[in-house]
């Protein structure tokens, strides 16, 4: 069968491959194509259904459906642990960015300090792309190009620069730390070139980064409410 052997192994290997990523589902594939990703291989279990979906949700991509190979349903389902219901899985080249390139971009950027959840990181990237943020820096072990993150971001890693680092380099850009104790967001003045730092879902921002921050801000919340989801916090701040 077409899906045995080399092809199946290639898709499985992409889950840990640092040069490629998997696009699982229509929205991830749609955004990757729309923002010029290098698609190496795309497959569908139902070409007619995928064409109909493109007509409904992304008419600009209808012509690209022709490059998606139709394969048997059992082979399609074997390519990923979580096969999508939206009839497309693709293999794409990651887009590389350096710290120097990202930090030179105009506008605010988001820094995530050792986040724990790949799904939260994906949701943050989705918010950042929608808002037109200059970039997203992920400190720590969560790979922003892991297929779970790409799925959560709906493939919008191709719309906004994303970068994984161990630590945040020295920079002339002002660091603004989000913390439960700080200047209330409505009263804060955030520079246009700020790096907005959001902490780990449990521990918050590290002491090292807090000590480097030019300003600490907080999101006002009703008494008794202790926190917001990471992506929600990012959305509140970047759209303020």
Backbone as JSON, one array per atom type, in Angstrom:
{
  "sequence": "XXXXXXXXXXXXXXXXXXXXXXXXXXXXXXXXXXXXXXXXXXXXXXXXXXXXXXXXXXXXXXXXXXXXXXXXXXXXXXXXXXXXXXXXXXXXXXXXXXXXXXXXXXXXXXXXXXXXXXXXXXXXXXXXXXXXXXXXXXXXXXXXXXXXXXXXXXXXXXXXXXXXXXXXXXXXXXXXXXXXXXXXXXXXXXXXXXXXXXXXXXXXXXXXXXXXXXXXXXXXXXXXXXXXXXXXXXXXXXXX",
  "N": [[0.85, -1.2, 0.0], [0.31, 2.36, -0.53], [0.87, 3.86, 1.77], [2.52, 2.43, 3.42], [5.78, 1.79, 4.76], [8.27, 3.97, 3.51], [6.92, 6.51, 3.11], [5.01, 6.7, 5.17], [6.74, 6.56, 7.37], [8.11, 8.94, 6.98], [6.23, 10.97, 7.48], [5.7, 10.39, 10.17], [8.23, 10.81, 11.28], [8.43, 13.53, 11.02], [7.27, 14.61, 13.26], [9.21, 14.99, 15.12], [11.21, 16.17, 13.75], [13.49, 18.75, 13.15], [13.52, 20.38, 10.97], [11.19, 20.28, 9.56], [7.56, 20.32, 9.74], [4.3, 19.09, 10.75], [1.15, 19.64, 9.27], [-1.89, 19.5, 10.45], [-4.99, 19.21, 9.51], [-7.54, 21.37, 8.03], [-7.43, 24.2, 8.53], [-4.81, 24.7, 9.44], [-3.34, 23.85, 7.18], [-4.46, 25.63, 5.3], [-3.63, 28.23, 6.23], [-0.87, 27.91, 6.11], [-0.4, 27.55, 3.34], [-1.47, 29.96, 2.41], [0.27, 31.84, 3.5], [2.63, 31.32, 2.24], [4.15, 28.94, 2.75], [6.56, 26.28, 2.42], [5.34, 23.6, 1.11], [5.81, 20.23, 1.3], [4.51, 17.82, 0.93], [1.17, 16.9, 0.6], [-1.81, 15.36, 1.66], [-5.07, 13.87, 1.27], [-8.06, 12.31, 2.49], [-10.39, 12.5, 1.17], [-11.01, 13.95, -1.6], [-13.12, 15.34, -2.83], [-14.62, 16.28, -0.65], [-12.7, 17.93, 0.54], [-12.35, 19.85, -1.46], [-14.9, 21.0, -1.46], [-14.88, 22.09, 1.11], [-12.86, 23.99, 0.84], [-14.05, 25.72, -1.05], [-16.09, 26.75, 0.56], [-14.8, 27.9, 2.84], [-12.33, 29.02, 2.15], [-12.03, 30.31, -0.59], [-9.94, 31.36, -2.08], [-8.02, 29.45, -2.09], [-8.8, 27.31, -3.56], [-7.68, 26.42, -5.98], [-5.37, 25.24, -5.1], [-6.07, 22.84, -4.03], [-5.91, 20.89, -5.93], [-3.29, 20.01, -5.88], [-3.14, 18.34, -3.78], [-2.83, 15.06, -2.74], [-5.03, 12.36, -3.11], [-5.72, 9.72, -0.9], [-6.1, 6.35, 0.46], [-8.52, 5.96, 3.11], [-7.75, 4.56, 5.46], [-4.98, 4.65, 5.3], [-4.58, 7.43, 5.44], [-5.44, 7.94, 8.06], [-3.43, 6.68, 9.42], [-1.25, 8.32, 9.49], [-0.96, 10.17, 11.52], [-1.32, 10.54, 15.08], [-3.65, 11.83, 15.76], [-5.8, 12.06, 13.61], [-7.23, 14.51, 11.47], [-10.64, 15.7, 11.05], [-11.07, 17.26, 8.91], [-9.97, 16.57, 6.51], [-7.3, 16.89, 5.46], [-3.8, 16.48, 5.59], [-0.52, 17.65, 5.89], [2.96, 17.93, 5.01], [5.4, 20.2, 5.84], [8.01, 22.65, 5.32], [9.79, 24.05, 8.01], [9.91, 27.5, 9.03], [12.69, 29.4, 9.43], [13.93, 31.62, 11.92], [16.01, 34.15, 13.32], [17.27, 35.44, 16.47], [18.38, 38.01, 16.17], [17.15, 38.92, 13.82], [14.43, 38.87, 14.52], [14.36, 40.6, 16.76], [14.97, 42.98, 15.57], [12.73, 43.74, 14.24], [9.99, 46.0, 13.78], [7.66, 47.11, 16.27], [5.79, 45.6, 19.01], [6.76, 42.59, 20.71], [6.13, 39.23, 21.82], [7.1, 37.38, 24.66], [7.35, 34.2, 25.95], [7.79, 32.76, 28.99], [9.13, 29.87, 29.65], [6.74, 28.18, 29.1], [4.25, 25.62, 29.77], [2.3, 24.19, 28.39], [1.77, 22.92, 25.18], [-0.54, 23.47, 23.7], [-1.41, 25.91, 24.75], [0.7, 27.54, 23.92], [0.36, 27.4, 21.14], [-2.14, 28.69, 20.94], [-1.42, 31.25, 21.78], [0.32, 32.03, 19.7], [-1.51, 32.15, 17.65], [-3.13, 34.31, 18.47], [-1.16, 36.32, 18.42], [-0.51, 36.44, 15.7], [-2.95, 37.28, 14.64], [-3.12, 39.83, 15.72], [-0.96, 41.09, 14.64], [1.56, 41.14, 15.81], [5.11, 41.6, 16.37], [6.61, 39.3, 16.76], [7.01, 36.04, 18.31], [8.61, 34.75, 21.06], [9.68, 31.81, 22.46], [10.7, 30.62, 25.46], [12.5, 27.9, 26.75], [11.41, 24.42, 26.83], [9.24, 23.81, 25.15], [8.55, 23.29, 21.86], [7.87, 25.57, 19.39], [7.18, 24.76, 16.86], [6.27, 22.23, 16.98], [3.98, 19.65, 16.01], [1.61, 19.63, 17.63], [1.55, 22.21, 18.65], [1.45, 23.65, 16.28], [-1.02, 22.84, 15.37], [-2.68, 23.94, 17.37], [-2.21, 26.6, 16.84], [-3.32, 26.91, 14.41], [-1.68, 26.78, 12.17], [-0.47, 29.27, 11.98], [2.13, 29.93, 12.5], [3.43, 30.5, 10.19], [2.69, 33.02, 9.64], [3.6, 34.81, 11.49], [6.73, 35.64, 12.96], [8.32, 33.09, 14.82], [10.23, 31.82, 17.53], [12.43, 29.72, 19.28], [14.19, 29.72, 22.3], [16.77, 29.17, 24.78], [17.38, 31.01, 26.8], [16.61, 34.51, 27.33], [18.23, 36.82, 25.33], [20.48, 39.63, 25.98], [19.16, 42.89, 25.47], [18.25, 46.02, 23.94], [15.66, 46.7, 23.89], [12.77, 47.58, 25.78], [11.73, 45.6, 28.54], [8.65, 44.35, 29.49], [6.94, 43.11, 32.1], [4.37, 40.84, 32.85], [2.44, 40.52, 35.69], [0.86, 39.48, 38.77], [0.97, 41.5, 40.6], [1.33, 44.79, 39.95], [1.51, 47.74, 37.84], [-1.75, 48.64, 37.01], [-3.14, 47.54, 33.95], [-4.82, 49.39, 32.41], [-3.74, 51.79, 33.24], [-1.16, 51.8, 32.48], [1.67, 52.66, 30.42], [2.8, 51.38, 27.54], [5.68, 50.87, 25.74], [6.14, 51.08, 22.16], [8.01, 49.35, 21.13], [8.27, 47.29, 22.91], [9.14, 44.27, 24.69], [6.95, 41.93, 25.61], [6.47, 40.11, 28.43], [5.37, 37.0, 29.46], [4.51, 34.74, 31.99], [5.22, 31.34, 33.14], [2.56, 28.93, 33.37], [2.16, 28.0, 35.94], [4.24, 28.93, 37.7], [4.7, 31.54, 37.02], [6.57, 34.47, 35.99], [10.12, 34.22, 35.81], [12.46, 35.06, 38.43], [14.77, 36.19, 37.46], [14.07, 37.34, 34.96], [12.1, 39.1, 35.82], [13.65, 40.87, 37.28], [14.97, 42.15, 35.27], [13.06, 43.61, 34.03], [11.68, 46.62, 32.77], [9.29, 47.58, 33.56], [6.46, 46.51, 35.42], [3.34, 45.09, 34.88], [-0.18, 44.61, 35.5], [-3.2, 42.72, 35.02], [-6.31, 43.94, 35.64], [-8.68, 42.28, 37.69], [-11.76, 40.79, 38.76], [-12.43, 40.57, 42.26], [-11.34, 37.67, 43.89], [-10.91, 36.19, 41.63], [-8.19, 34.57, 40.36], [-6.48, 34.22, 38.17], [-5.87, 34.27, 34.58], [-6.24, 32.33, 31.57], [-3.28, 31.61, 29.67], [-3.16, 32.39, 26.88], [-5.39, 34.04, 26.8], [-4.6, 36.09, 28.52], [-2.46, 37.15, 27.04], [-3.89, 38.08, 24.8], [-5.5, 40.07, 25.95], [-3.57, 41.97, 26.7], [-2.1, 42.58, 24.3], [-4.02, 43.66, 22.67], [-4.72, 45.92, 23.97]],
  "CA": [[0.0, 0.0, 0.0], [1.09, 3.6, -0.65], [1.22, 4.47, 3.04], [3.47, 1.62, 4.15], [7.18, 2.05, 4.48], [8.97, 5.25, 3.53], [6.05, 7.69, 3.23], [4.46, 6.72, 6.52], [7.83, 6.9, 8.29], [8.47, 10.35, 6.81], [5.26, 11.77, 8.22], [5.9, 10.16, 11.6], [9.49, 11.44, 11.66], [8.25, 14.98, 11.05], [6.83, 15.03, 14.58], [10.4, 15.37, 15.89], [12.17, 16.72, 12.79], [13.68, 20.18, 13.4], [13.47, 21.11, 9.71], [9.84, 20.19, 8.99], [6.46, 20.16, 10.68], [3.07, 18.55, 10.2], [-0.04, 20.47, 9.25], [-2.98, 18.55, 10.67], [-6.29, 19.84, 9.4], [-7.74, 22.34, 6.96], [-7.02, 25.56, 8.87], [-3.34, 24.75, 9.44], [-2.93, 23.81, 5.77], [-4.91, 26.88, 4.67], [-2.76, 29.35, 6.58], [0.48, 27.64, 5.6], [-0.4, 27.86, 1.91], [-1.76, 31.38, 2.22], [1.43, 32.64, 3.88], [3.8, 30.96, 1.44], [4.96, 27.85, 3.29], [7.05, 25.27, 1.5], [4.63, 22.35, 1.33], [6.54, 19.12, 0.68], [3.58, 16.76, 0.57], [-0.15, 17.06, 1.2], [-2.69, 14.24, 1.32], [-6.45, 13.93, 1.73], [-8.82, 11.07, 2.39], [-11.62, 12.76, 0.43], [-10.73, 15.14, -2.41], [-14.36, 16.09, -3.06], [-14.95, 16.99, 0.59], [-11.71, 18.99, 0.72], [-12.69, 20.89, -2.44], [-16.09, 21.68, -0.95], [-14.46, 22.88, 2.27], [-12.13, 25.15, 0.32], [-15.04, 26.64, -1.64], [-16.85, 27.38, 1.62], [-14.02, 28.61, 3.85], [-11.14, 29.67, 1.6], [-12.11, 30.23, -2.05], [-8.66, 31.72, -2.68], [-7.13, 28.28, -2.1], [-9.42, 26.21, -4.3], [-6.76, 25.89, -7.0], [-4.31, 24.47, -4.45], [-6.57, 21.51, -3.69], [-5.47, 19.97, -6.98], [-1.96, 19.48, -5.58], [-3.27, 17.44, -2.62], [-3.0, 13.69, -3.22], [-6.05, 11.57, -2.43], [-5.18, 8.43, -0.46], [-7.1, 5.57, 1.19], [-8.85, 6.49, 4.43], [-6.96, 3.92, 6.51], [-3.64, 5.21, 5.2], [-4.66, 8.8, 5.95], [-5.54, 7.89, 9.53], [-2.2, 6.13, 9.99], [-0.16, 9.28, 9.39], [-0.88, 10.99, 12.71], [-2.12, 9.99, 16.18], [-4.93, 12.55, 15.85], [-6.18, 12.44, 12.25], [-8.27, 15.55, 11.47], [-11.88, 15.46, 10.32], [-11.18, 18.24, 7.82], [-9.57, 15.95, 5.24], [-5.99, 17.19, 4.89], [-2.57, 16.46, 6.39], [0.58, 18.04, 5.0], [4.32, 18.04, 5.51], [5.89, 21.52, 5.41], [9.29, 23.11, 5.84], [9.73, 25.09, 9.03], [10.47, 28.79, 8.64], [13.7, 29.72, 10.44], [14.13, 33.02, 12.29], [17.06, 34.35, 14.31], [16.97, 36.48, 17.45], [18.74, 39.32, 15.61], [16.12, 39.32, 12.86], [13.17, 39.14, 15.22], [14.47, 41.77, 17.64], [15.08, 44.18, 14.74], [11.43, 44.06, 13.66], [9.23, 47.06, 14.46], [6.47, 46.7, 17.0], [5.93, 44.79, 20.21], [6.87, 41.14, 20.57], [5.71, 38.47, 22.99], [8.05, 36.4, 25.18], [6.73, 33.24, 26.86], [8.84, 32.27, 29.87], [9.0, 28.45, 29.99], [5.36, 27.69, 29.17], [4.15, 24.17, 29.95], [1.32, 23.55, 27.51], [1.88, 23.2, 23.74], [-1.79, 24.05, 23.19], [-1.39, 27.32, 25.11], [1.65, 28.22, 23.03], [-0.32, 27.53, 19.86], [-3.17, 29.72, 21.04], [-0.73, 32.55, 21.83], [0.79, 32.35, 18.34], [-2.71, 32.51, 16.88], [-3.47, 35.68, 18.88], [-0.11, 37.22, 17.96], [-0.66, 36.6, 14.25], [-4.14, 38.09, 14.39], [-2.87, 41.21, 16.14], [0.17, 41.66, 13.9], [2.71, 41.28, 16.7], [6.38, 41.46, 15.65], [7.12, 37.94, 16.86], [6.79, 35.3, 19.56], [9.79, 34.03, 21.54], [9.34, 30.79, 23.45], [11.85, 30.19, 26.25], [12.29, 26.6, 27.37], [11.39, 23.15, 26.11], [8.14, 23.65, 24.2], [8.93, 23.63, 20.49], [6.73, 26.25, 18.76], [6.86, 24.12, 15.58], [5.76, 20.87, 17.19], [2.65, 19.55, 15.4], [0.54, 20.0, 18.55], [1.53, 23.67, 18.71], [0.98, 24.11, 14.97], [-2.46, 22.6, 15.33], [-3.3, 24.95, 18.22], [-2.04, 27.91, 16.2], [-3.94, 26.84, 13.08], [-0.67, 27.0, 11.15], [-0.1, 30.69, 11.85], [3.58, 30.11, 12.59], [3.89, 31.03, 8.91], [2.23, 34.41, 9.52], [4.3, 35.63, 12.48], [7.98, 34.98, 13.32], [8.38, 32.4, 16.1], [11.61, 31.46, 17.82], [12.64, 29.03, 20.55], [15.49, 29.99, 22.9], [16.93, 28.72, 26.17], [17.3, 32.21, 27.64], [16.4, 35.74, 26.58], [19.48, 37.57, 25.22], [20.47, 41.04, 26.33], [18.5, 43.66, 24.43], [17.95, 47.41, 24.24], [14.22, 46.88, 23.93], [12.26, 47.51, 27.16], [11.0, 44.4, 28.93], [7.46, 44.62, 30.28], [6.56, 41.84, 32.71], [3.0, 40.71, 33.34], [2.47, 39.89, 37.01], [-0.37, 39.78, 39.51], [1.17, 42.78, 41.29], [1.99, 45.71, 39.04], [0.67, 48.84, 37.38], [-2.92, 48.13, 36.27], [-2.99, 47.7, 32.51], [-5.4, 50.63, 31.87], [-2.94, 52.95, 33.65], [0.22, 51.61, 32.03], [2.11, 53.09, 29.1], [3.66, 50.33, 27.03], [6.39, 51.33, 24.54], [5.8, 50.38, 20.93], [9.01, 48.32, 20.83], [8.43, 46.49, 24.12], [9.02, 42.82, 24.75], [5.92, 41.64, 26.61], [6.86, 38.83, 29.0], [4.3, 36.28, 30.14], [5.15, 33.66, 32.73], [4.77, 29.95, 33.2], [1.19, 28.83, 33.85], [2.15, 27.75, 37.39], [5.21, 29.68, 38.49], [4.82, 32.92, 36.59], [7.83, 34.9, 35.39], [11.29, 33.95, 36.64], [13.01, 36.22, 39.13], [15.79, 36.82, 36.59], [13.41, 38.21, 33.98], [11.43, 40.2, 36.54], [14.66, 41.85, 37.67], [15.37, 42.88, 34.06], [11.92, 44.33, 33.46], [11.59, 48.07, 32.96], [7.98, 47.87, 34.13], [5.6, 45.36, 35.69], [1.94, 45.46, 34.74], [-1.14, 43.58, 35.91], [-4.53, 42.79, 34.41], [-7.32, 44.03, 36.71], [-9.67, 41.2, 37.69], [-12.71, 40.79, 39.87], [-11.93, 39.97, 43.49], [-11.57, 36.24, 43.97], [-10.4, 35.57, 40.41], [-6.74, 34.6, 40.57], [-5.65, 34.22, 36.96], [-6.47, 34.02, 33.27], [-5.51, 31.47, 30.65], [-2.13, 32.3, 29.09], [-3.51, 33.04, 25.62], [-6.32, 35.13, 27.1], [-3.79, 37.19, 29.06], [-1.75, 37.77, 25.91], [-4.86, 38.8, 23.98], [-5.9, 41.29, 26.67], [-2.48, 42.96, 26.68], [-1.68, 43.04, 22.96], [-5.1, 44.43, 22.06], [-5.04, 47.08, 24.82]],
  "C": [[0.88, 1.25, 0.0], [1.61, 4.09, 0.68], [2.18, 3.62, 3.87], [4.88, 2.07, 3.84], [7.58, 3.51, 4.55], [8.05, 6.43, 3.78], [5.5, 7.8, 4.64], [5.53, 7.11, 7.53], [8.18, 8.38, 8.19], [7.51, 11.26, 7.56], [5.44, 11.6, 9.73], [7.17, 10.86, 12.08], [9.34, 12.95, 11.79], [7.78, 15.48, 12.41], [8.01, 15.44, 15.46], [11.49, 15.98, 15.01], [12.27, 18.23, 12.98], [13.62, 21.01, 12.12], [12.07, 21.16, 9.11], [8.8, 20.15, 10.11], [5.27, 19.55, 9.97], [1.96, 19.58, 10.3], [-1.23, 19.53, 9.31], [-4.31, 19.29, 10.63], [-6.32, 20.99, 8.41], [-7.18, 23.72, 7.31], [-5.5, 25.7, 8.9], [-2.81, 24.73, 8.01], [-3.27, 25.11, 5.06], [-3.95, 28.03, 4.95], [-1.34, 29.14, 6.07], [0.57, 27.98, 4.12], [-0.56, 29.35, 1.69], [-0.55, 32.26, 2.53], [2.74, 32.08, 3.31], [4.68, 29.87, 1.99], [5.43, 26.92, 2.17], [6.41, 23.93, 1.81], [5.36, 21.23, 0.58], [5.6, 18.03, 0.19], [2.27, 17.03, 1.29], [-1.06, 15.94, 0.73], [-4.08, 14.48, 1.9], [-7.08, 12.55, 1.63], [-10.1, 11.25, 1.59], [-11.45, 14.06, -0.36], [-11.98, 15.98, -2.64], [-14.75, 16.89, -1.83], [-13.98, 18.14, 0.83], [-11.99, 20.15, -0.24], [-13.9, 21.68, -1.97], [-15.75, 22.58, 0.23], [-13.72, 24.13, 1.83], [-13.07, 26.17, -0.29], [-15.78, 27.42, -0.55], [-16.02, 28.34, 2.47], [-12.83, 29.39, 3.3], [-11.14, 29.58, 0.09], [-10.79, 30.55, -2.74], [-7.71, 30.52, -2.79], [-7.68, 27.11, -2.91], [-8.46, 25.59, -5.3], [-5.66, 25.03, -6.39], [-4.76, 23.06, -4.08], [-6.1, 20.48, -4.7], [-4.11, 19.36, -6.72], [-1.97, 18.53, -4.38], [-3.62, 16.04, -3.12], [-4.08, 12.96, -2.42], [-5.51, 10.17, -2.14], [-6.28, 7.65, 0.26], [-7.3, 6.08, 2.61], [-8.01, 5.86, 5.53], [-5.52, 4.4, 6.48], [-3.58, 6.62, 5.74], [-4.64, 8.8, 7.47], [-4.25, 7.39, 10.18], [-1.07, 7.16, 10.09], [0.03, 10.12, 10.65], [-1.72, 10.36, 13.81], [-3.5, 10.63, 16.29], [-5.36, 12.99, 14.46], [-7.34, 13.43, 12.24], [-9.5, 15.12, 10.68], [-12.01, 16.34, 9.08], [-10.36, 17.85, 6.59], [-8.23, 16.37, 4.65], [-4.91, 17.1, 5.96], [-1.43, 16.8, 5.44], [1.9, 18.07, 5.76], [4.9, 19.34, 4.96], [7.25, 21.82, 6.02], [9.07, 24.18, 6.91], [10.34, 26.38, 8.48], [11.41, 29.25, 9.75], [13.8, 31.23, 10.66], [15.24, 33.09, 13.34], [16.61, 35.43, 15.31], [17.27, 37.86, 16.88], [17.67, 39.81, 14.65], [14.83, 39.7, 13.57], [13.26, 40.42, 16.04], [14.6, 43.07, 16.85], [13.74, 44.59, 14.14], [10.73, 45.16, 14.47], [8.03, 46.47, 15.17], [6.79, 45.83, 18.2], [6.04, 43.3, 19.86], [6.5, 40.49, 21.89], [6.8, 37.47, 23.36], [7.3, 35.51, 26.17], [7.84, 32.57, 27.68], [8.52, 30.84, 30.32], [7.54, 28.01, 30.14], [5.35, 26.17, 29.24], [3.32, 23.5, 28.86], [1.55, 23.9, 26.04], [0.62, 23.85, 23.18], [-1.89, 25.54, 23.54], [-0.46, 28.12, 24.21], [1.03, 28.41, 21.65], [-1.36, 28.62, 19.86], [-2.56, 31.11, 21.1], [-0.26, 32.96, 20.44], [-0.38, 32.78, 17.47], [-3.14, 33.94, 17.19], [-2.45, 36.66, 18.31], [-0.21, 37.47, 16.46], [-1.85, 37.48, 13.93], [-3.9, 39.56, 14.68], [-1.74, 41.87, 15.36], [1.38, 41.94, 14.76], [4.0, 40.98, 15.93], [6.94, 40.05, 15.72], [6.79, 37.34, 18.2], [8.06, 34.52, 19.88], [9.34, 33.07, 22.63], [10.62, 30.36, 24.16], [11.54, 28.81, 26.85], [12.1, 25.47, 26.38], [10.28, 23.02, 25.08], [8.56, 24.18, 22.83], [7.74, 24.3, 19.79], [6.35, 25.67, 17.4], [6.4, 22.68, 15.76], [4.35, 20.78, 16.61], [1.49, 19.91, 16.32], [0.41, 21.51, 18.67], [1.01, 24.24, 17.39], [-0.52, 23.94, 14.85], [-3.2, 23.65, 16.16], [-3.24, 26.34, 17.64], [-2.71, 28.0, 14.85], [-2.94, 27.19, 11.98], [-0.17, 28.41, 11.01], [1.34, 30.97, 12.24], [4.14, 30.68, 11.3], [3.48, 32.48, 8.7], [2.94, 35.35, 10.48], [5.61, 34.91, 12.83], [7.9, 34.34, 14.7], [9.78, 31.84, 16.28], [11.67, 30.78, 19.18], [14.06, 29.29, 21.03], [15.55, 29.38, 24.29], [16.77, 29.88, 27.14], [17.1, 33.43, 26.75], [17.7, 36.53, 26.52], [19.34, 39.0, 25.74], [19.9, 41.84, 25.16], [18.28, 45.1, 24.9], [16.45, 47.66, 24.33], [13.72, 46.75, 25.37], [11.48, 46.22, 27.4], [9.84, 44.8, 29.84], [6.94, 43.28, 30.79], [5.11, 41.88, 33.17], [3.02, 39.92, 34.64], [1.2, 40.27, 37.75], [-0.27, 41.07, 40.3], [1.95, 43.69, 40.36], [1.05, 46.85, 38.69], [-0.53, 48.28, 36.62], [-2.81, 48.48, 34.79], [-3.62, 48.99, 31.98], [-4.58, 51.88, 32.21], [-1.51, 52.89, 33.11], [0.45, 52.2, 30.64], [3.14, 52.08, 28.6], [4.35, 50.81, 25.75], [6.08, 50.47, 23.32], [6.79, 49.27, 20.58], [9.22, 47.36, 22.01], [8.43, 44.99, 23.83], [8.09, 42.5, 25.91], [6.15, 40.23, 27.14], [5.7, 38.23, 29.8], [4.88, 35.01, 30.75], [4.54, 32.29, 32.55], [3.39, 29.88, 33.84], [1.11, 28.58, 35.36], [3.01, 28.74, 38.16], [5.29, 31.15, 38.11], [6.18, 33.21, 35.97], [8.99, 34.63, 36.34], [11.78, 35.23, 37.3], [14.02, 36.96, 38.25], [15.15, 37.76, 35.59], [12.68, 39.36, 34.66], [12.43, 41.28, 36.93], [15.12, 42.69, 36.48], [14.26, 43.77, 33.52], [11.97, 45.82, 33.78], [10.29, 48.45, 33.66], [7.24, 46.55, 34.36], [4.15, 45.81, 35.64], [1.06, 44.29, 35.18], [-2.46, 43.8, 35.18], [-5.55, 42.86, 35.54], [-8.36, 42.92, 36.57], [-10.59, 41.34, 38.9], [-12.12, 40.08, 41.07], [-12.31, 38.49, 43.55], [-11.11, 35.48, 42.75], [-8.88, 35.69, 40.43], [-5.93, 34.69, 39.3], [-6.51, 34.04, 35.72], [-5.64, 32.99, 32.52], [-4.4, 32.27, 29.98], [-2.5, 33.05, 27.81], [-4.48, 34.18, 25.83], [-5.57, 36.34, 27.64], [-3.05, 37.92, 27.95], [-2.71, 38.6, 25.08], [-5.27, 40.11, 24.64], [-4.83, 42.36, 26.53], [-2.2, 43.46, 25.27], [-2.77, 43.85, 22.28], [-5.46, 45.67, 22.88], [-4.53, 48.36, 24.18]]
}
